[in-house]
Coordinates of C-alpha atoms and ligand atoms in Angstrom, one line a residue:
X1 CA 8.2 -30.8 -7.0
X2 CA 6.4 -29.4 -4.0
X3 CA 7.6 -29.5 -0.4
X4 CA 5.8 -31.8 2.0
X5 CA 4.6 -29.7 5.0
X6 CA 4.5 -31.9 8.0
X7 CA 1.7 -31.6 10.6
X8 CA 4.4 -31.0 13.2
X9 CA 5.7 -28.0 11.4
X10 CA 2.3 -26.5 10.8
X11 CA 1.2 -27.1 14.4
X12 CA 4.3 -25.5 15.7
X13 CA 3.6 -22.0 14.2
X14 CA 0.9 -19.4 14.8
X15 CA -1.8 -19.3 12.2
X16 CA -0.7 -22.2 10.0
X17 CA -3.4 -21.2 7.4
X18 CA -1.0 -18.5 6.4
X19 CA 1.1 -21.1 4.6
X20 CA -1.2 -23.9 3.4
X21 CA -3.0 -22.3 0.4
X22 CA -6.1 -24.2 -0.9
X23 CA -8.5 -21.3 -0.3
X24 CA -11.7 -20.9 -2.3
X25 CA -10.7 -19.1 -5.5
X26 CA -7.0 -20.0 -5.5
X27 CA -5.7 -21.6 -8.6
X28 CA -3.4 -24.6 -8.8
X29 CA -1.8 -25.5 -12.1
X30 CA 0.7 -28.2 -13.2
X31 CA 3.9 -26.3 -13.9
X32 CA 4.8 -28.7 -16.6
X33 CA 1.7 -27.6 -18.6
X34 CA 2.6 -23.9 -18.7
X35 CA 5.4 -21.9 -20.3
X36 CA 6.0 -19.5 -17.5
X37 CA 5.6 -19.8 -13.7
X38 CA 5.4 -16.6 -11.6
X39 CA 5.5 -16.4 -7.8
X40 CA 3.9 -13.2 -6.6
X41 CA 5.0 -11.8 -3.3
X42 CA 3.7 -9.2 -0.9
X43 CA 6.5 -8.7 1.5
X44 CA 4.5 -8.7 4.7
X45 CA 2.2 -11.1 6.5
X46 CA -0.5 -13.1 4.7
X47 CA -3.2 -11.1 6.3
X48 CA -1.8 -7.8 5.0
X49 CA -0.7 -9.1 1.6
X50 CA -4.1 -10.7 0.9
X51 CA -5.8 -7.4 1.6
X52 CA -4.0 -5.8 -1.2
X53 CA -6.2 -5.5 -4.3
X54 CA -3.3 -5.1 -6.7
X55 CA -2.0 -8.5 -5.9
X56 CA -5.4 -10.1 -6.4
X57 CA -5.7 -8.4 -9.8
X58 CA -2.4 -9.6 -11.1
X59 CA -2.9 -13.1 -9.7
X60 CA -6.2 -13.4 -11.5
X61 CA -4.9 -11.8 -14.7
X62 CA -1.9 -14.1 -15.0
X63 CA -3.8 -17.3 -14.1
X64 CA -6.3 -16.5 -16.9
X65 CA -3.5 -17.1 -19.3
X66 CA -3.3 -20.8 -20.2
X67 CA 0.5 -20.5 -20.7
X68 CA 1.1 -19.1 -17.2
X69 CA 0.8 -20.3 -13.6
X70 CA 0.8 -17.6 -10.9
X71 CA 1.2 -18.5 -7.2
X72 CA 1.7 -16.5 -4.0
X73 CA 4.1 -16.2 -1.1
X74 CA 4.2 -13.7 1.8
X75 CA 6.7 -12.9 4.6
X76 CA 6.7 -15.9 6.9
X77 CA 6.1 -14.8 10.5
X78 CA 9.2 -15.1 12.8
X79 CA 8.1 -18.5 14.2
X80 CA 7.9 -19.9 10.7
X81 CA 11.2 -18.3 9.7
X82 CA 12.9 -20.0 12.6
X83 CA 11.4 -23.4 11.5
X84 CA 12.4 -22.9 7.9
X85 CA 16.0 -21.9 8.8
X86 CA 16.5 -24.6 11.4
X87 CA 15.0 -27.2 9.2
X88 CA 16.8 -26.1 6.0
X89 CA 13.5 -25.7 4.3
X90 CA 13.4 -23.2 1.4
X91 CA 10.6 -20.7 1.2
X92 CA 7.7 -22.2 -0.9
X93 CA 4.6 -21.0 -2.7
X94 CA 1.2 -21.4 -1.1
X95 CA -0.5 -23.2 -4.1
X96 CA 1.9 -26.0 -5.0
X97 CA 4.5 -25.6 -2.2
X98 CA 7.1 -25.2 -5.0
X99 CA 10.4 -23.7 -3.7
X100 CA 10.3 -20.0 -4.7
X101 CA 13.7 -20.4 -6.4
X102 CA 12.2 -22.8 -8.9
X103 CA 9.9 -20.2 -10.5
X104 CA 10.7 -18.3 -13.7
X105 CA 9.7 -15.0 -12.2
X106 CA 9.7 -13.8 -8.6
X107 CA 7.6 -10.6 -8.5
X108 CA 7.4 -8.3 -5.4
X109 CA 4.8 -5.8 -4.8
X110 CA 6.7 -3.2 -2.7
X111 CA 4.1 -0.7 -1.4
X112 CA 6.1 0.8 1.5
X113 CA 9.7 1.5 2.2
X114 CA 9.6 -0.1 5.6
X115 CA 9.2 -3.5 3.9
X116 CA 12.6 -3.3 2.1
X117 CA 14.3 -5.6 4.6
X118 CA 11.5 -8.1 4.3
X119 CA 12.2 -8.3 0.6
X120 CA 15.8 -9.2 1.4
X121 CA 14.8 -11.6 4.1
X122 CA 12.5 -13.4 1.7
X123 CA 15.2 -13.7 -0.9
X124 CA 17.5 -15.1 1.7
X125 CA 14.9 -17.6 2.9
X126 CA 14.3 -18.7 -0.7
X127 CA 18.0 -19.5 -1.2
X128 CA 18.3 -16.8 -3.8
X129 CA 21.4 -14.5 -3.8
X130 CA 20.3 -11.0 -2.6
X131 CA 22.2 -9.0 -5.2
X132 CA 21.0 -9.0 -8.8
X133 CA 24.7 -9.1 -9.9
X134 CA 25.1 -12.4 -8.1
X135 CA 22.2 -14.1 -9.8
X136 CA 22.5 -15.8 -13.2
X137 CA 19.8 -17.3 -15.5
X138 CA 19.4 -20.3 -13.2
X139 CA 17.6 -18.1 -10.7
X140 CA 14.2 -16.6 -11.1
X141 CA 14.0 -13.1 -12.7
X142 CA 13.4 -10.9 -9.6
X143 CA 11.1 -8.1 -10.5
X144 CA 9.4 -5.4 -8.4
X145 CA 6.5 -3.0 -8.7
X146 CA 4.3 -1.0 -6.4
X147 CA 4.5 2.5 -5.0
X148 CA 8.2 2.2 -4.2
X149 CA 9.0 1.8 -7.9
X150 CA 8.5 5.6 -8.1
X151 CA 12.0 5.8 -6.7
X152 CA 13.6 2.5 -7.4
X153 CA 17.2 3.5 -6.7
X154 CA 17.5 2.4 -3.0
X155 CA 16.6 -1.2 -4.0
X156 CA 18.5 -1.1 -7.3
X157 CA 21.2 -3.6 -6.2
X158 CA 18.7 -6.3 -5.5
X159 CA 16.0 -6.2 -8.2
X160 CA 16.6 -7.3 -11.8
X161 CA 13.9 -5.0 -13.2
X162 CA 11.3 -2.7 -11.9
X163 CA 7.8 -2.3 -13.3
X164 CA 7.2 1.4 -12.9
X165 CA 3.5 2.3 -12.5
X166 CA 0.5 0.0 -13.0
X167 CA 1.6 -3.5 -13.9
X168 CA -1.5 -5.0 -15.5
X169 CA -0.2 -4.5 -19.0
X170 CA 3.6 -4.6 -18.6
X171 CA 3.5 -7.9 -16.7
X172 CA 1.9 -9.6 -19.7
X173 CA 4.5 -8.2 -22.0
X174 CA 7.2 -9.4 -19.6
X175 CA 5.7 -12.9 -19.6
X176 CA 5.6 -12.9 -23.5
X177 CA 9.3 -11.9 -23.7
X178 CA 10.4 -14.4 -21.1
X179 CA 8.4 -17.2 -22.9
X180 CA 10.1 -16.3 -26.2
X181 CA 13.4 -16.3 -24.5
X182 CA 12.9 -19.7 -22.9
X183 CA 11.7 -21.2 -26.1
X184 CA 14.8 -19.9 -27.9
X185 CA 16.8 -22.1 -25.5
X186 CA 19.1 -19.2 -24.6
X187 CA 20.2 -18.8 -20.9
X188 CA 21.6 -15.3 -21.2
X189 CA 20.3 -13.1 -18.4
X190 CA 22.0 -9.9 -19.7
X191 CA 20.4 -10.3 -23.2
X192 CA 17.0 -10.9 -21.6
X193 CA 17.3 -7.8 -19.4
X194 CA 18.2 -5.7 -22.5
X195 CA 15.2 -7.0 -24.2
X196 CA 12.9 -6.4 -21.2
X197 CA 14.1 -2.8 -20.9
X198 CA 12.4 -2.1 -24.2
X199 CA 9.0 -2.5 -22.6
X200 CA 7.5 0.8 -21.7
X201 CA 7.5 1.3 -17.9
X202 CA 10.3 -1.3 -17.3
X203 CA 13.5 -0.1 -15.6
X204 CA 16.6 -2.3 -15.5
X205 CA 19.0 -0.8 -12.9
X206 CA 22.0 -2.8 -14.2
X207 CA 21.9 -1.2 -17.7
X208 CA 23.9 2.0 -18.4
X209 CA 22.4 5.2 -16.8
X210 CA 23.1 7.7 -19.4
X211 CA 20.1 9.6 -20.7
X212 CA 17.7 7.1 -19.2
X213 CA 14.1 8.1 -18.9
X214 CA 11.4 5.7 -17.7
X215 CA 7.8 6.5 -18.3
X216 CA 5.3 5.3 -15.7
X217 CA 2.7 2.9 -17.1
X218 CA -1.0 3.1 -16.5
X219 CA -4.0 1.2 -17.8
X220 CA -6.6 3.0 -19.7
X221 CA -9.5 0.7 -19.0
X222 CA -10.2 0.3 -15.3
X223 CA -13.1 -2.0 -16.0
X224 CA -10.7 -4.5 -17.6
X225 CA -8.5 -4.5 -14.4
X226 CA -11.5 -5.0 -12.2
X227 CA -12.9 -7.8 -14.2
X228 CA -11.6 -10.3 -11.6
X229 CA -13.0 -13.8 -12.1
X230 CA -11.7 -15.5 -9.0
X231 CA -11.7 -13.8 -5.6
X232 CA -9.7 -15.8 -3.1
X233 CA -11.6 -16.2 0.2
X234 CA -9.0 -16.8 3.0
X235 CA -9.5 -19.3 5.8
X236 CA -8.4 -16.8 8.4
X237 CA -9.4 -13.3 9.0
X238 CA -7.3 -10.8 7.0
X239 CA -7.0 -7.0 7.5
X240 CA -9.6 -6.1 4.8
X241 CA -11.8 -9.2 5.0
X242 CA -14.3 -8.2 2.3
X243 CA -14.9 -7.7 -1.3
X244 CA -13.1 -4.6 -2.6
X245 CA -14.1 -2.9 -5.8
X246 CA -11.9 -0.1 -7.1
X247 CA -14.5 2.4 -8.3
X248 CA -12.0 5.1 -9.4
X249 CA -8.2 5.1 -9.9
X250 CA -6.3 8.4 -9.6
X251 CA -7.5 11.5 -7.9
X252 CA -8.8 14.9 -9.2
X253 CA -7.4 16.8 -6.2
X254 CA -3.9 18.2 -5.9
X255 CA -2.8 17.9 -2.3
X256 CA 0.8 19.0 -2.3
X257 CA 2.0 16.2 0.0
X258 CA 0.3 13.3 -1.8
X259 CA 2.3 10.7 -3.6
X260 CA -0.7 8.4 -4.3
X261 CA -2.1 11.0 -6.7
X262 CA 1.1 10.8 -8.8
X263 CA 1.3 7.0 -8.5
X264 CA -2.2 6.6 -9.9
X265 CA -2.3 9.5 -12.3
X266 CA -4.5 9.9 -14.5
X267 CA -8.0 9.8 -13.2
X268 CA -10.1 6.8 -14.4
X269 CA -13.6 6.0 -13.4
X270 CA -15.6 2.7 -13.2
X271 CA -19.2 3.2 -14.3
X272 CA -22.0 2.5 -11.9
X273 CA -23.4 -0.3 -14.0
X274 CA -20.0 -2.1 -14.0
X275 CA -19.6 -1.6 -10.2
X276 CA -23.0 -3.2 -9.5
X277 CA -22.3 -6.0 -12.0
X278 CA -18.9 -6.8 -10.4
X279 CA -20.4 -6.6 -6.8
X280 CA -23.2 -9.0 -7.8
X281 CA -20.9 -11.5 -9.5
X282 CA -18.2 -11.6 -6.7
X283 CA -20.8 -11.8 -4.0
X284 CA -22.3 -14.8 -5.6
X285 CA -18.9 -16.4 -5.9
X286 CA -17.7 -15.6 -2.4
X287 CA -20.6 -15.0 0.0
X288 CA -18.8 -12.0 1.6
X289 CA -21.1 -9.8 3.7
X290 CA -19.2 -6.5 3.1
X291 CA -18.5 -4.7 -0.1
X292 CA -15.9 -1.9 0.0
X293 CA -15.8 0.7 -2.6
X294 CA -12.2 1.7 -3.0
X295 CA -10.6 4.7 -4.5
X296 CA -8.3 7.5 -3.3
X297 CA -11.2 9.9 -2.9
X298 CA -14.6 8.1 -3.3
X299 CA -16.7 11.2 -2.9
X300 CA -15.3 12.6 -6.1
X301 CA -16.7 9.7 -8.1
X302 CA -19.4 11.3 -10.3
X303 CA -21.9 8.4 -9.7
X304 CA -21.2 7.6 -6.1
X305 CA -24.7 8.4 -4.9
X306 CA -26.2 6.2 -7.6
X307 CA -23.7 3.4 -6.9
X308 CA -24.4 3.3 -3.1
X309 CA -28.2 3.5 -3.6
X310 CA -28.2 0.7 -6.2
X311 CA -26.0 -1.5 -4.1
X312 CA -28.1 -0.9 -1.1
X313 CA -31.2 -2.0 -3.2
X314 CA -29.3 -4.9 -4.7
X315 CA -28.2 -6.3 -1.3
X316 CA -31.4 -5.4 0.6
X317 CA -32.3 -8.1 3.1
X318 CA -29.0 -10.0 2.5
X319 CA -27.3 -8.4 5.5
X320 CA -24.5 -7.0 3.4
X321 CA -22.9 -3.7 4.4
X322 CA -21.3 -1.2 2.1
X323 CA -18.0 0.5 3.2
X324 CA -16.5 3.6 1.8
X325 CA -13.0 4.0 3.2
X326 CA -11.9 7.3 1.7
X327 CA -14.5 10.0 1.8
X328 CA -14.2 13.7 1.6
X329 CA -16.8 15.8 3.3
X330 CA -19.4 16.6 0.8
X331 CA -23.0 17.4 1.5
X332 CA -24.5 14.2 -0.1
X333 CA -22.1 12.0 1.9
X334 CA -24.1 13.0 5.0
X335 CA -27.3 11.7 3.3
X336 CA -25.6 8.5 2.3
X337 CA -24.5 7.9 5.8
X338 CA -28.1 6.9 6.5
X339 CA -27.7 4.1 3.9
X340 CA -24.4 2.9 5.4
X341 CA -25.9 3.0 8.9
X342 CA -29.0 1.0 7.8
X343 CA -26.7 -1.8 6.6
X344 CA -24.2 -1.7 9.5
X345 CA -23.1 1.1 11.9
X346 CA -19.4 1.5 11.4
X347 CA -17.2 4.6 11.6
X348 CA -16.8 7.5 9.2
X349 CA -13.3 8.6 8.3
X350 CA -12.2 12.0 7.2
X351 CA -8.8 13.5 6.5
X352 CA -8.6 17.3 7.2
X353 CA -4.7 16.7 7.5
X354 CA -4.1 20.2 9.0
X355 CA -5.8 22.1 11.8
X356 CA -6.2 25.5 10.3
X357 CA -7.6 26.8 7.0
X358 CA -4.3 28.7 6.4
X359 CA -2.3 25.4 6.5
X360 CA -4.9 23.5 4.6
X361 CA -4.5 26.2 1.9
X362 CA -0.7 25.8 1.9
X363 CA -1.0 22.0 1.4
X364 CA -3.9 22.4 -1.0
X365 CA -6.2 20.2 1.0
X366 CA -9.5 21.2 -0.4
X367 CA -11.9 20.4 2.4
X368 CA -14.8 22.6 3.5
X369 CA -14.9 22.5 7.3
X370 CA -18.5 23.7 7.4
X371 CA -19.5 20.9 5.1
X372 CA -17.5 18.5 7.3
X373 CA -19.6 19.5 10.3
X374 CA -22.8 19.2 8.4
X375 CA -21.8 15.6 7.3
X376 CA -20.8 14.7 10.8
X377 CA -24.1 16.0 12.2
X378 CA -26.1 13.9 9.7
X379 CA -23.9 10.8 10.4
X380 CA -24.6 11.2 14.2
X381 CA -28.3 11.5 13.5
X382 CA -28.1 8.2 11.4
X383 CA -26.6 6.5 14.4
X384 CA -22.8 6.8 14.0
X385 CA -20.9 7.0 17.2
X386 CA -17.3 6.9 16.0
X387 CA -15.4 9.3 13.7
X388 CA -11.9 8.8 12.5
X389 CA -9.8 11.8 11.7
X390 CA -6.4 11.9 10.0
X391 CA -3.9 14.8 10.6
X392 CA -0.3 15.4 9.8
X393 CA 2.3 17.3 11.8
X394 CA 5.6 18.7 10.6
X395 CA 4.1 20.2 7.5
X396 CA 5.9 23.1 5.8
X397 CA 5.2 26.5 7.5
X398 CA 3.4 24.8 10.4
X399 CA 3.1 26.9 13.7
X400 CA 1.7 26.3 17.2
X401 CA -1.6 27.8 16.0
X402 CA -2.0 24.9 13.5
X403 CA -1.5 22.3 16.3
X404 CA -4.1 24.2 18.4
X405 CA -6.4 24.0 15.3
X406 CA -6.2 20.2 15.4
X407 CA -7.2 20.1 19.0
X408 CA -10.0 22.6 18.4
X409 CA -11.4 20.7 15.4
X410 CA -11.3 17.4 17.2
X411 CA -13.1 18.7 20.3
X412 CA -15.8 20.6 18.3
X413 CA -16.5 17.5 16.2
X414 CA -16.8 15.3 19.2
X415 CA -19.0 17.7 21.1
X416 CA -21.2 18.2 18.0
X417 CA -22.9 14.8 18.8
X418 CA -24.2 16.3 22.1
X419 CA -26.6 18.3 20.0
X420 CA -28.0 15.0 18.7
X421 CA -28.1 12.8 21.8
X422 CA -26.5 14.6 24.6
X423 CA -23.2 12.6 24.5
X424 CA -19.9 13.4 22.8
X425 CA -18.7 11.3 19.9
X426 CA -15.9 8.9 20.2
X427 CA -13.1 10.3 18.0
X428 CA -10.0 8.4 16.9
X429 CA -7.3 10.9 15.9
X430 CA -4.5 9.5 13.8
X431 CA -1.5 11.9 13.7
X432 CA 1.2 11.0 11.2
X433 CA 4.4 12.8 10.4
X434 CA 4.8 14.7 7.1
X435 CA 7.3 13.0 4.7
X436 CA 8.3 14.9 1.6
X437 CA 7.9 12.0 -0.8
X438 CA 9.2 11.8 -4.4
X439 CA 6.9 13.0 -7.2
X440 CA 4.9 15.3 -4.9
X441 CA 4.6 19.0 -5.0
X442 CA 6.6 19.1 -1.8
X443 CA 9.3 16.8 -3.0
X444 CA 12.1 19.4 -2.5
X445 CA 11.0 20.4 1.0
X446 CA 12.9 19.1 4.0
X447 CA 11.4 16.9 6.8
X448 CA 10.9 18.1 10.3
X449 CA 13.6 17.0 12.8
X450 CA 13.0 14.1 15.2
X451 CA 13.1 16.5 18.2
X452 CA 10.6 18.8 16.5
X453 CA 8.2 15.9 15.8
X454 CA 8.5 14.5 19.3
X455 CA 7.8 17.9 20.9
X456 CA 4.7 18.4 18.7
X457 CA 3.4 15.0 19.5
X458 CA 3.9 15.6 23.2
X459 CA 2.1 19.0 23.0
X460 CA -0.9 17.3 21.3
X461 CA -0.9 14.4 23.7
X462 CA -0.8 16.5 26.8
X463 CA -3.4 19.0 25.5
X464 CA -5.8 16.2 24.6
X465 CA -5.5 14.4 27.9
X466 CA -8.5 16.1 29.4
X467 CA -10.7 14.8 26.6
X468 CA -9.4 11.2 27.0
X469 CA -13.0 9.8 27.5
X470 CA -13.9 10.9 24.0
X471 CA -10.8 11.6 21.9
X472 CA -8.2 9.0 21.4
X473 CA -5.0 10.2 19.6
X474 CA -2.5 7.9 18.1
X475 CA 0.9 9.0 16.8
X476 CA 3.2 7.5 14.2
X477 CA 6.6 6.6 15.4
X478 CA 8.8 9.6 14.6
X479 CA 11.9 7.4 14.2
X480 CA 10.1 5.1 11.7
X481 CA 9.0 8.2 9.8
X482 CA 12.5 9.6 9.6
X483 CA 13.8 6.2 8.3
X484 CA 10.9 6.0 5.8
X485 CA 11.8 9.5 4.5
X486 CA 15.5 8.5 4.0
X487 CA 14.5 5.3 2.2
X488 CA 11.9 7.1 0.1
X489 CA 14.3 9.8 -1.1
X490 CA 17.3 7.6 -1.3
X491 CA 19.8 6.8 -4.0
X492 CA 21.9 3.7 -4.7
X493 CA 24.2 4.4 -1.8
X494 CA 21.5 3.2 0.5
X495 CA 21.7 -0.4 -0.9
X496 CA 24.5 -1.3 1.4
X497 CA 22.8 0.2 4.4
X498 CA 19.6 -1.8 3.7
X499 CA 21.6 -5.0 3.2
X500 CA 23.5 -4.4 6.4
X501 CA 20.4 -3.7 8.4
X502 CA 18.7 -6.8 7.0
X503 CA 21.7 -9.0 7.8
X504 CA 21.8 -7.6 11.3
X505 CA 18.2 -8.8 11.8
X506 CA 16.0 -5.8 10.7
X507 CA 12.7 -7.0 9.4
X508 CA 9.0 -6.1 9.7
X509 CA 10.2 -2.5 10.2
X510 CA 6.6 -1.3 9.6
X511 CA 5.6 -3.2 12.8
X512 CA 6.2 -1.1 15.9
X513 CA 7.0 -4.1 18.0
X514 CA 9.8 -5.2 15.6
X515 CA 11.2 -1.8 14.5
X516 CA 14.7 -1.5 15.8
X517 CA 16.1 2.0 14.9
X518 CA 19.5 1.3 16.4
X519 CA 20.2 -1.5 13.9
X520 CA 19.6 1.1 11.2
X521 CA 21.7 3.8 12.9
X522 CA 24.6 1.3 13.1
X523 CA 24.3 0.5 9.5
X524 CA 24.3 4.1 8.4
X525 CA 27.3 4.8 10.6
X526 CA 29.2 1.7 9.4
X527 CA 28.8 2.7 5.7
X528 CA 29.5 6.4 6.3
X529 CA 26.1 7.4 4.9
X530 CA 24.8 10.7 6.2
X531 CA 21.1 10.6 7.1
X532 CA 20.6 14.4 7.1
X533 CA 21.6 14.6 3.5
X534 CA 18.4 12.7 2.6
X535 CA 16.2 14.6 5.0
X536 CA 17.0 18.2 4.2
X537 CA 15.5 20.5 1.6
X538 CA 16.7 20.2 -2.0
X539 CA 17.5 23.2 -4.2
X540 CA 15.9 23.5 -7.7
X541 CA 19.3 22.8 -9.2
X542 CA 19.9 19.6 -7.1
X543 CA 19.4 16.4 -9.1
X544 CA 16.8 14.0 -7.7
X545 CA 17.5 10.3 -7.5
X546 CA 14.0 9.7 -9.0
X547 CA 14.3 12.4 -11.6
X548 CA 14.5 9.9 -14.5
X549 CA 11.1 8.5 -13.7
X550 CA 8.5 10.3 -15.8
X551 CA 5.1 10.0 -14.0
X552 CA 3.3 11.9 -16.8
X553 CA 1.8 14.7 -14.7
Ligands
SF4_1 S1 -4.5 13.3 -0.3 FE1 -6.3 12.2 -1.0 S2 -7.6 13.9 -1.9 FE2 -5.5 14.7 -1.7 S3 -4.6 14.3 -3.8 FE3 -4.1 12.6 -2.4 S4 -5.6 11.1 -2.8 FE4 -6.4 13.0 -3.6

């Protein structure tokens, strides 16, 4: 039975469209006509969650099964949380306003560690006990997937089972098993979990640890995953408000800091014909005016040029722009920039990551700086005024010379535009802090200290001040990066810290205006958990909390 949302409630919160559902492309089914109901959750706001392609893929895939109903829920914003708590209203799904606790499966997509407290807050708002050990078969099976499943241990106390790797196939097997279990009339959660643990890629933290090995799942056929029939069109603007087509999964490069490469290993490619067919079909269904070609490194797609030219031809005169968010500087990208600019002049983004060739070699960032300049020059000629550059600080072996290299590269790239039209380019410089994440070639390295990171940020900030008309640097919060590192490399001892921080009010930790480091500091102190233990380097002989996850590369 769905919850009645009063007009008063909806008008008392910001962006009520976050909670009402009913968008074009959303699916409403009668739960009494299906065998299994699933509530999919992205533990952040609607605008962020609806921008995540993985959630859209699973939603479509599950709803194509006649025996399954999949619905959505996101983190309610703080105003809605207040109303829910004060009104005693349990968190509900968007489609049928069914209380989350009435679903068979509650599935989280946890893509970043700084959303851990949101997961606990959502369980609490749903009236579901936070710890797996406190939930019996009368509660939904709480499952989680996403990038954070590459090291599930910090959240092991709260999740019944993790889907490690890509979920398109394992989620269907989970539904099959749950359906069989329900039909058998048994209400034995322990037996169900044992059965689930037999699915490849499924990790059940409550089962004995000895000799465990969990192999990451991946889909072989990307075309099948991208065969989305219904694309939800939100009523409100979301972060990535456009059609997104995943043209390649995995990455052929081997940057030593990169976790995404491991998460999406091996490389799979969507053929140009299929990309054009999907773009045409989804455009007709949605009317979107922007198509984004997603992948970890789009310029490595063997047919990218062909795809872009064919899409430009297909959508000629329709006012549709083509976006390529993750490009590496390759000569032909400069030529393609003319096509992008002819559809809509946006920005071009590149990620040199380090300021000198020496450090780029250390991190195995294979980018040709001469080629980058040549691409930038062609882009400026095509009408681009804005470049976005991504760098990291705190990388292993980094020196002051590498920081000076960042400044030098940014200044030269900005000034390059003077050759074209006499004015420097606007350059947005995003500087993040290196985090030695699990399953990367740097996983045993330590993280820079807070003081070290803050000093480097200040050096860059003050050195770039004189270019403030053209170069705009932004820096990731060093405290948030330190916490992210601890949570990413953590073990089960962190469960009580996360629980304590969430109970003390930590939520939306990825949002700078909500992040409260002192709540976390207090929680670490209270439970006697030493932060530096997780931040320092690890010897080859040290066991890794994520060592039992086999990513297959
Ligand atoms: S950083 Fe980018 S190019 Fe490098 S391995 Fe990762 S996804 Fe590939």
